[in-house]
Amino acid sequence: MRTPITSRGHLNIVIRASLALVLLWWCVAGRAEVTLNLKDADITTLIQTVSEVTGRNFIVDPRVKGKVTVISSSPMNNSSLYETFLAVLQVQGFAAIPSGDTIKIVPETNARQDGGSYDSGGEGLAIDEVVTHVYAIQNVSAAQLVPILRPLVPQWGHLAAYAPSNMLIISDRAANVRRLERLIRQIDQSGDRGIEIVRLQHATASEVVQVLTSLNQGDKQAQQDPTQRPVAVIADDRSNSVLIAGDRAERQKLLEIITRVDIPVGEDGATQVVYLRYASAENLAPILEGYAQQVSTSSPGAAGGAAGNAQAAARASGSGSGDVRVLPDPDTNALIITAPPKTMRQVRDVIAQLDIRRAQVLVEAIIAEVSASRSSSLGIDWAVFNGERIAAAGILDPTTLGAIQGLSQLGSTSGSSGANANLAGLGLLGNGINVAGGRIRDNGTSFAVLLKAIKGDGDSNVLSTPTLVTLDNEEAEISVGQEVPFLTGSFSNTGATGGSTLNPFQTIERKDVGLTLGITPQINEGNNIKLQLDLEVSSLAPGSGGGAVDLVTNKRTLTNTVSVEDGQVLVIGGLIDDNFNDTQRGVPLLSDIPLIGSLFRFRSVNKDKRNLMIFIKPAILRHPDDGNYYSQRKYEDLRQLQLGTGTGTRAGKRIPLVGGERILLDPFDHFANRDAEERARRQAAAAEDAARAAKAPSPPPAPEVPPNMAAEPVIEAPPADPLPLPQAPPPTAPAQP
């Protein structure tokens, strides 16, 4: 059954209603075939007719208006009619957006915001239906595809790239989405990029990579093509291989260059000069020479038979000339190496691993000693003398006995005056309170009583905080003190006879008295530090004799090896000494009588207590900022002491009485950045020199050297090492006023 529909101008409402009912009946029956011919018909009439024929529900935007013309010569089924309807909407600038059981007809400018189906590329949908699809790009960059595909997408459509996952998002009509998908598949090809691994026989991988990199940089500057993917060249020093990643043509060019460069440089080896950055040439030379000779003698094919073994033994023992020599140059801190190419590569690999910047260790030590002493003495000395009857004495204090002996010697000396006797009698007096009384007669009984009482109380607090910085595995020592003379012997001319002349003399030995701290740190894995300590603290004891005689020193030593973490405070030694002495002297029997017995007793009580503790706190300085932080902290502490803040001294810059200004350190920032401009200028000049050297054309490949000709020595330029700019302290550093 074929039902032609013709409309010229405005159709009669009755005819349209009847025709719509007939078309609807055939649609329901599933046998409807419609020939659609419209001329200048209202688009609303077309939407209503399609809704009646297809059974779809439409929501029409108020902005959807216009006249349509459709010319058809063959009948269409429901799906074909709907596709024709979508094509008419596209021509008019409208789009049909599915929304549940209904379809929204809106202007194309709102199509991507109002929705649209999300499918696998528009398959199975009407060609003019709006869809959104996401493509995962495998080989090329999604961002590079956007400017290529953007002209193929209408203005109202959406095209964007998501770089993190290399995906492309497209929102357009199904037919255009399918067309863009075919284009993307053709563009997203892996091409002929690949990876080549070249094992070198004579040249060094790092040097070959440096030459190839210079050539690639020159080609980039000549081509100026940002879309071309660069060739990657990497050196594998372990296997002495070069890895090349890029297109086939570029890889082939680099392979030809490597073939020309990888040639032998002579049978007897070559000479190279290697400038060291951190290690010491004198310390490293014997290690490298021993290693190189061992590698040279153990390599297969170096020498064969008994002659080869004899030559290897001679080289190993040092009696032969050998073909490997490593000489240090202390003035330039460089190594002069003569070795075959293979051995040269191995030696340079060892140098690269040993010539590294070592970390430093700062050790802060605290030696604190707190002591307290208490003493008390009380006693009575007495004497009774009668030349005819009795003599008795109770001398309980040893100092009193010594003074009496001096008096007796003075009294036995002929011609001694009474003034001298009175002066010698003062020797009976001691520290504290002395109360004396008595009566002395020439004929009769004489007696004397001396009461002594003294109490002592003393405290001492000694604090030392030495700080020392040294390299990893390097011994360092700091010593602060004075040299004290000690009398070790003497000679005099007592008893010389016969007119001989003898010169008396004394022998003196000077010893250091003070603080000595020696450390040897070793940084282990995980910021753990193995620390060898050698500490000695000595001082003159109070009450030592004058000059160089009878000097008594207090000495405290500590030799220890500990393991401590970075920044950890650890106690490495300590002493708590508590002494109590109670001495009583008395007259037998009389001293035991209650109350009265105190007149016949002498008691002395001494109590000494001493606390000594030693603490350490190491810190690893891996970066210049770490050193700047601790240096600034110590610098500011010393400057605050000079200013007198918090130390009890008078603050100010003027020197009292004599005038003038006190010596004062500059602020740390001014002191550290005083030469910053000059250092920046030197660093910029070094950078310009390095840039000019990088732009210079690479030298041609070295020609092959015949085996009978000796190779010329290769001398490397010393590395540029400009002075670094001073770094600001870390933000954790406390701000000093």
Short mmCIF file of C-alpha atoms in Angstrom, two decimals, residues 628 668-685 722-728:
data_model
loop_
_atom_site.label_atom_id
_atom_site.label_comp_id
_atom_site.label_asym_id
_atom_site.label_seq_id
_atom_site.Cartn_x
_atom_site.Cartn_y
_atom_site.Cartn_z
CA ASN A 628 74.67 27.51 56.31
CA PHE A 668 75.42 37.17 59.09
CA ASP A 669 73.52 38.09 55.91
CA HIS A 670 75.91 40.96 55.20
CA PHE A 671 78.95 38.77 55.87
CA ALA A 672 77.68 35.84 53.74
CA ASN A 673 76.46 37.92 50.77
CA ARG A 674 79.34 40.37 50.70
CA ASP A 675 80.81 38.81 47.52
CA ALA A 676 77.53 37.54 46.03
CA GLU A 677 77.61 39.91 43.04
CA GLU A 678 81.14 38.91 42.08
CA ARG A 679 80.30 35.23 42.39
CA ALA A 680 77.17 35.68 40.28
CA ARG A 681 79.22 37.40 37.58
CA ARG A 682 81.76 34.59 37.55
CA GLN A 683 79.04 31.96 37.42
CA ALA A 684 77.32 33.73 34.49
CA ALA A 685 80.64 33.92 32.63
CA PRO A 722 82.17 27.93 39.57
CA LEU A 723 81.79 29.09 43.12
CA PRO A 724 78.20 28.51 44.27
CA LEU A 725 76.04 31.38 45.33
CA PRO A 726 75.40 31.55 49.08
CA GLN A 727 72.21 29.81 50.00
CA ALA A 728 69.58 31.16 52.31
#
